């Protein structure tokens, strides 16, 4: 259905019920009035105050494809490469089976998990060392999944590029796969930055991951402190955060407390069991939504008001259908 917005207002105020994408039955909001307030702040602030932070795996890629085919994670794309030594695959599997249950253990407090996660990413880096590896292998596999991106991802990235809104793709996975897939899908616009774990080479052989290590518990904007990207976005206090895991909601941690943050969560697995947690964590929960329609609807409103302002018309007085 695209990002239709049915907005009729004489004072520029947007009612959430008029945003068609938000009225869909699979779009859930704990507090619609809060969502409405933030949208109006975004609309009034304009594109120059906006930034978007997104997870990659199962947020930019789909959680479910039309043909039911699986979508590998960024580490999964690497692990599917044929030239990897058998011992690498075995050891890496062992690590996964040891640490993944800890990562998702609902009883262990996060403070305790951090050490285990650092251990996992460190051991994984050590394993990813000492053998030759050609990026072309990742490119070949990633290329097969260009169509596994959410519907209208291209339109979303076009919107963001046109509005010059910085996009941070933050992934605790493997950056080489992320960049490869986004690049082959022609989405690596100049306003897109990928912060993730990248392969490092020494003397022609793999030598683990480059620093800083990005794991599930430091996967937020604080890790950017002092970087060029931080300088670019630190004045942009209107933030859209998108993710599919509960931890993704914290990706804007590190930005000034006064910021307005809209957290969008894509929920697919174990919907009933997870619903309450997602509703308490994200402002908007999208259940089995494999599109970018909701973030696009927000951007359409921001762009519409921006254009009216540029045209010398301070408030929205137009009726705009099917933008
Ligand atoms: C170190 N390490 C971490 N992971 C997983 O990769 C995920 C990357 O984290 P993420 O960027 O939050 O991606 P997500 O969208 O999949 O949540 C983590 O949640 C871990 O479960 C890993 N997965 C594989 N296959 N191999 C690894 O070495 C490895
Ligand atoms: Mg994810």
PDB file of N, CA and C in Angstrom, residues 153-212:
ATOM      1  N   UNK A 153      12.563  -0.920   0.341  1.00  0.00           N
ATOM      2  CA  UNK A 153      13.814  -0.460   0.950  1.00  0.00           C
ATOM      3  C   UNK A 153      14.481   0.563   0.020  1.00  0.00           C
ATOM      4  N   UNK A 154      14.411   0.315  -1.292  1.00  0.00           N
ATOM      5  CA  UNK A 154      15.033   1.267  -2.227  1.00  0.00           C
ATOM      6  C   UNK A 154      14.375   2.630  -2.133  1.00  0.00           C
ATOM      7  N   UNK A 155      13.045   2.616  -2.064  1.00  0.00           N
ATOM      8  CA  UNK A 155      12.325   3.888  -1.959  1.00  0.00           C
ATOM      9  C   UNK A 155      12.697   4.596  -0.657  1.00  0.00           C
ATOM     10  N   UNK A 156      12.819   3.825   0.432  1.00  0.00           N
ATOM     11  CA  UNK A 156      13.182   4.435   1.719  1.00  0.00           C
ATOM     12  C   UNK A 156      14.556   5.103   1.633  1.00  0.00           C
ATOM     13  N   UNK A 157      15.518   4.379   1.072  1.00  0.00           N
ATOM     14  CA  UNK A 157      16.875   4.933   0.985  1.00  0.00           C
ATOM     15  C   UNK A 157      16.910   6.134   0.029  1.00  0.00           C
ATOM     16  N   UNK A 158      16.088   6.084  -1.011  1.00  0.00           N
ATOM     17  CA  UNK A 158      15.970   7.243  -1.915  1.00  0.00           C
ATOM     18  C   UNK A 158      15.428   8.452  -1.162  1.00  0.00           C
ATOM     19  N   UNK A 159      14.364   8.225  -0.383  1.00  0.00           N
ATOM     20  CA  UNK A 159      13.764   9.315   0.406  1.00  0.00           C
ATOM     21  C   UNK A 159      14.831   9.934   1.318  1.00  0.00           C
ATOM     22  N   UNK A 160      15.550   9.070   2.020  1.00  0.00           N
ATOM     23  CA  UNK A 160      16.534   9.544   3.006  1.00  0.00           C
ATOM     24  C   UNK A 160      17.661  10.310   2.324  1.00  0.00           C
ATOM     25  N   UNK A 161      18.053   9.832   1.160  1.00  0.00           N
ATOM     26  CA  UNK A 161      19.117  10.492   0.416  1.00  0.00           C
ATOM     27  C   UNK A 161      18.649  11.858  -0.098  1.00  0.00           C
ATOM     28  N   UNK A 162      17.423  11.866  -0.639  1.00  0.00           N
ATOM     29  CA  UNK A 162      16.878  13.122  -1.165  1.00  0.00           C
ATOM     30  C   UNK A 162      16.757  14.164  -0.051  1.00  0.00           C
ATOM     31  N   UNK A 163      16.376  13.723   1.143  1.00  0.00           N
ATOM     32  CA  UNK A 163      16.194  14.649   2.272  1.00  0.00           C
ATOM     33  C   UNK A 163      17.508  14.897   3.020  1.00  0.00           C
ATOM     34  N   UNK A 164      18.573  14.266   2.547  1.00  0.00           N
ATOM     35  CA  UNK A 164      19.902  14.381   3.159  1.00  0.00           C
ATOM     36  C   UNK A 164      19.877  14.050   4.655  1.00  0.00           C
ATOM     37  N   UNK A 165      19.169  12.983   4.971  1.00  0.00           N
ATOM     38  CA  UNK A 165      19.107  12.501   6.359  1.00  0.00           C
ATOM     39  C   UNK A 165      20.156  11.402   6.533  1.00  0.00           C
ATOM     40  N   UNK A 166      21.096  11.585   7.469  1.00  0.00           N
ATOM     41  CA  UNK A 166      22.115  10.548   7.671  1.00  0.00           C
ATOM     42  C   UNK A 166      21.514   9.224   8.146  1.00  0.00           C
ATOM     43  N   UNK A 167      22.040   8.146   7.599  1.00  0.00           N
ATOM     44  CA  UNK A 167      21.571   6.798   7.934  1.00  0.00           C
ATOM     45  C   UNK A 167      22.749   6.031   8.523  1.00  0.00           C
ATOM     46  N   UNK A 168      22.554   5.528   9.729  1.00  0.00           N
ATOM     47  CA  UNK A 168      23.580   4.684  10.329  1.00  0.00           C
ATOM     48  C   UNK A 168      23.056   3.257  10.375  1.00  0.00           C
ATOM     49  N   UNK A 169      23.756   2.359   9.685  1.00  0.00           N
ATOM     50  CA  UNK A 169      23.401   0.940   9.769  1.00  0.00           C
ATOM     51  C   UNK A 169      24.371   0.336  10.778  1.00  0.00           C
ATOM     52  N   UNK A 170      23.798  -0.081  11.904  1.00  0.00           N
ATOM     53  CA  UNK A 170      24.622  -0.538  13.028  1.00  0.00           C
ATOM     54  C   UNK A 170      24.437  -2.043  13.171  1.00  0.00           C
ATOM     55  N   UNK A 171      25.516  -2.782  13.017  1.00  0.00           N
ATOM     56  CA  UNK A 171      25.386  -4.236  13.062  1.00  0.00           C
ATOM     57  C   UNK A 171      26.504  -4.871  13.871  1.00  0.00           C
ATOM     58  N   UNK A 172      26.109  -5.753  14.773  1.00  0.00           N
ATOM     59  CA  UNK A 172      27.105  -6.524  15.524  1.00  0.00           C
ATOM     60  C   UNK A 172      27.515  -7.752  14.716  1.00  0.00           C
ATOM     61  N   UNK A 173      27.037  -7.823  13.493  1.00  0.00           N
ATOM     62  CA  UNK A 173      27.398  -8.921  12.601  1.00  0.00           C
ATOM     63  C   UNK A 173      28.680  -8.606  11.840  1.00  0.00           C
ATOM     64  N   UNK A 174      28.743  -9.056  10.589  1.00  0.00           N
ATOM     65  CA  UNK A 174      29.961  -8.871   9.792  1.00  0.00           C
ATOM     66  C   UNK A 174      29.747  -7.769   8.746  1.00  0.00           C
ATOM     67  N   UNK A 175      30.473  -6.672   8.907  1.00  0.00           N
ATOM     68  CA  UNK A 175      30.320  -5.513   8.028  1.00  0.00           C
ATOM     69  C   UNK A 175      30.592  -5.816   6.566  1.00  0.00           C
ATOM     70  N   UNK A 176      31.534  -6.722   6.296  1.00  0.00           N
ATOM     71  CA  UNK A 176      31.847  -7.054   4.894  1.00  0.00           C
ATOM     72  C   UNK A 176      30.614  -7.559   4.155  1.00  0.00           C
ATOM     73  N   UNK A 177      29.784  -8.354   4.850  1.00  0.00           N
ATOM     74  CA  UNK A 177      28.565  -8.867   4.214  1.00  0.00           C
ATOM     75  C   UNK A 177      27.538  -7.747   4.077  1.00  0.00           C
ATOM     76  N   UNK A 178      27.440  -6.904   5.107  1.00  0.00           N
ATOM     77  CA  UNK A 178      26.456  -5.814   5.097  1.00  0.00           C
ATOM     78  C   UNK A 178      26.736  -4.874   3.927  1.00  0.00           C
ATOM     79  N   UNK A 179      27.999  -4.448   3.811  1.00  0.00           N
ATOM     80  CA  UNK A 179      28.370  -3.509   2.745  1.00  0.00           C
ATOM     81  C   UNK A 179      28.193  -4.157   1.375  1.00  0.00           C
ATOM     82  N   UNK A 180      28.527  -5.443   1.296  1.00  0.00           N
ATOM     83  CA  UNK A 180      28.420  -6.130   0.022  1.00  0.00           C
ATOM     84  C   UNK A 180      26.963  -6.175  -0.432  1.00  0.00           C
ATOM     85  N   UNK A 181      26.073  -6.568   0.480  1.00  0.00           N
ATOM     86  CA  UNK A 181      24.663  -6.676   0.098  1.00  0.00           C
ATOM     87  C   UNK A 181      24.083  -5.297  -0.233  1.00  0.00           C
ATOM     88  N   UNK A 182      24.336  -4.315   0.633  1.00  0.00           N
ATOM     89  CA  UNK A 182      23.802  -2.968   0.378  1.00  0.00           C
ATOM     90  C   UNK A 182      24.388  -2.393  -0.914  1.00  0.00           C
ATOM     91  N   UNK A 183      25.666  -2.639  -1.140  1.00  0.00           N
ATOM     92  CA  UNK A 183      26.323  -2.106  -2.341  1.00  0.00           C
ATOM     93  C   UNK A 183      25.740  -2.726  -3.607  1.00  0.00           C
ATOM     94  N   UNK A 184      25.562  -4.042  -3.588  1.00  0.00           N
ATOM     95  CA  UNK A 184      25.019  -4.707  -4.772  1.00  0.00           C
ATOM     96  C   UNK A 184      23.555  -4.336  -5.011  1.00  0.00           C
ATOM     97  N   UNK A 185      22.888  -3.886  -3.952  1.00  0.00           N
ATOM     98  CA  UNK A 185      21.500  -3.422  -4.121  1.00  0.00           C
ATOM     99  C   UNK A 185      21.460  -1.919  -4.427  1.00  0.00           C
ATOM    100  N   UNK A 186      22.622  -1.326  -4.666  1.00  0.00           N
ATOM    101  CA  UNK A 186      22.738   0.115  -4.979  1.00  0.00           C
ATOM    102  C   UNK A 186      22.175   1.009  -3.884  1.00  0.00           C
ATOM    103  N   UNK A 187      22.450   0.647  -2.644  1.00  0.00           N
ATOM    104  CA  UNK A 187      21.915   1.438  -1.528  1.00  0.00           C
ATOM    105  C   UNK A 187      22.998   2.193  -0.762  1.00  0.00           C
ATOM    106  N   UNK A 188      24.245   2.072  -1.191  1.00  0.00           N
ATOM    107  CA  UNK A 188      25.324   2.739  -0.439  1.00  0.00           C
ATOM    108  C   UNK A 188      25.441   4.208  -0.859  1.00  0.00           C
ATOM    109  N   UNK A 189      24.393   4.951  -0.599  1.00  0.00           N
ATOM    110  CA  UNK A 189      24.386   6.387  -0.892  1.00  0.00           C
ATOM    111  C   UNK A 189      25.390   7.099   0.023  1.00  0.00           C
ATOM    112  N   UNK A 190      25.779   8.321  -0.357  1.00  0.00           N
ATOM    113  CA  UNK A 190      26.775   9.026   0.475  1.00  0.00           C
ATOM    114  C   UNK A 190      26.292   9.308   1.900  1.00  0.00           C
ATOM    115  N   UNK A 191      24.982   9.318   2.133  1.00  0.00           N
ATOM    116  CA  UNK A 191      24.477   9.581   3.495  1.00  0.00           C
ATOM    117  C   UNK A 191      24.381   8.308   4.341  1.00  0.00           C
ATOM    118  N   UNK A 192      24.859   7.175   3.790  1.00  0.00           N
ATOM    119  CA  UNK A 192      24.754   5.898   4.521  1.00  0.00           C
ATOM    120  C   UNK A 192      26.106   5.506   5.110  1.00  0.00           C
ATOM    121  N   UNK A 193      26.102   5.219   6.418  1.00  0.00           N
ATOM    122  CA  UNK A 193      27.338   4.782   7.079  1.00  0.00           C
ATOM    123  C   UNK A 193      27.076   3.423   7.738  1.00  0.00           C
ATOM    124  N   UNK A 194      27.993   2.489   7.541  1.00  0.00           N
ATOM    125  CA  UNK A 194      27.848   1.173   8.167  1.00  0.00           C
ATOM    126  C   UNK A 194      28.897   1.037   9.272  1.00  0.00           C
ATOM    127  N   UNK A 195      28.433   0.836  10.494  1.00  0.00           N
ATOM    128  CA  UNK A 195      29.351   0.572  11.606  1.00  0.00           C
ATOM    129  C   UNK A 195      29.128  -0.875  12.032  1.00  0.00           C
ATOM    130  N   UNK A 196      30.191  -1.666  11.944  1.00  0.00           N
ATOM    131  CA  UNK A 196      30.052  -3.104  12.156  1.00  0.00           C
ATOM    132  C   UNK A 196      31.446  -3.703  12.352  1.00  0.00           C
ATOM    133  N   UNK A 197      31.532  -5.015  12.310  1.00  0.00           N
ATOM    134  CA  UNK A 197      32.830  -5.693  12.408  1.00  0.00           C
ATOM    135  C   UNK A 197      33.347  -6.007  11.007  1.00  0.00           C
ATOM    136  N   UNK A 198      34.535  -5.525  10.708  1.00  0.00           N
ATOM    137  CA  UNK A 198      35.109  -5.738   9.376  1.00  0.00           C
ATOM    138  C   UNK A 198      36.335  -6.641   9.459  1.00  0.00           C
ATOM    139  N   UNK A 199      36.479  -7.487   8.460  1.00  0.00           N
ATOM    140  CA  UNK A 199      37.628  -8.397   8.413  1.00  0.00           C
ATOM    141  C   UNK A 199      38.928  -7.602   8.329  1.00  0.00           C
ATOM    142  N   UNK A 200      39.937  -8.123   9.001  1.00  0.00           N
ATOM    143  CA  UNK A 200      41.253  -7.496   8.971  1.00  0.00           C
ATOM    144  C   UNK A 200      42.242  -8.492   8.359  1.00  0.00           C
ATOM    145  N   UNK A 201      43.200  -7.967   7.610  1.00  0.00           N
ATOM    146  CA  UNK A 201      44.198  -8.849   6.964  1.00  0.00           C
ATOM    147  C   UNK A 201      45.591  -8.497   7.466  1.00  0.00           C
ATOM    148  N   UNK A 202      46.434  -9.517   7.547  1.00  0.00           N
ATOM    149  CA  UNK A 202      47.865  -9.263   7.775  1.00  0.00           C
ATOM    150  C   UNK A 202      48.664 -10.223   6.888  1.00  0.00           C
ATOM    151  N   UNK A 203      49.602  -9.664   6.151  1.00  0.00           N
ATOM    152  CA  UNK A 203      50.431 -10.456   5.228  1.00  0.00           C
ATOM    153  C   UNK A 203      49.590 -11.357   4.331  1.00  0.00           C
ATOM    154  N   UNK A 204      48.469 -10.821   3.863  1.00  0.00           N
ATOM    155  CA  UNK A 204      47.642 -11.573   2.917  1.00  0.00           C
ATOM    156  C   UNK A 204      46.742 -12.619   3.547  1.00  0.00           C
ATOM    157  N   UNK A 205      46.813 -12.740   4.875  1.00  0.00           N
ATOM    158  CA  UNK A 205      45.933 -13.722   5.536  1.00  0.00           C
ATOM    159  C   UNK A 205      44.963 -12.999   6.462  1.00  0.00           C
ATOM    160  N   UNK A 206      43.827 -13.636   6.716  1.00  0.00           N
ATOM    161  CA  UNK A 206      42.873 -13.035   7.653  1.00  0.00           C
ATOM    162  C   UNK A 206      43.507 -12.906   9.024  1.00  0.00           C
ATOM    163  N   UNK A 207      43.135 -11.800   9.712  1.00  0.00           N
ATOM    164  CA  UNK A 207      43.695 -11.540  11.040  1.00  0.00           C
ATOM    165  C   UNK A 207      42.594 -10.983  11.947  1.00  0.00           C
ATOM    166  N   UNK A 208      41.452 -11.680  11.981  1.00  0.00           N
ATOM    167  CA  UNK A 208      40.356 -11.286  12.868  1.00  0.00           C
ATOM    168  C   UNK A 208      39.600 -10.072  12.379  1.00  0.00           C
ATOM    169  N   UNK A 209      38.965  -9.366  13.339  1.00  0.00           N
ATOM    170  CA  UNK A 209      38.143  -8.197  13.011  1.00  0.00           C
ATOM    171  C   UNK A 209      38.869  -6.912  13.392  1.00  0.00           C
ATOM    172  N   UNK A 210      38.557  -5.855  12.646  1.00  0.00           N
ATOM    173  CA  UNK A 210      39.116  -4.543  12.991  1.00  0.00           C
ATOM    174  C   UNK A 210      38.479  -4.034  14.287  1.00  0.00           C
ATOM    175  N   UNK A 211      39.162  -3.153  14.958  1.00  0.00           N
ATOM    176  CA  UNK A 211      38.640  -2.504  16.168  1.00  0.00           C
ATOM    177  C   UNK A 211      37.802  -1.297  15.765  1.00  0.00           C
ATOM    178  N   UNK A 212      36.879  -0.815  16.540  1.00  0.00           N
ATOM    179  CA  UNK A 212      36.429  -1.437  17.788  1.00  0.00           C
ATOM    180  C   UNK A 212      35.461  -2.579  17.511  1.00  0.00           C
TER     181      UNK A 212
END
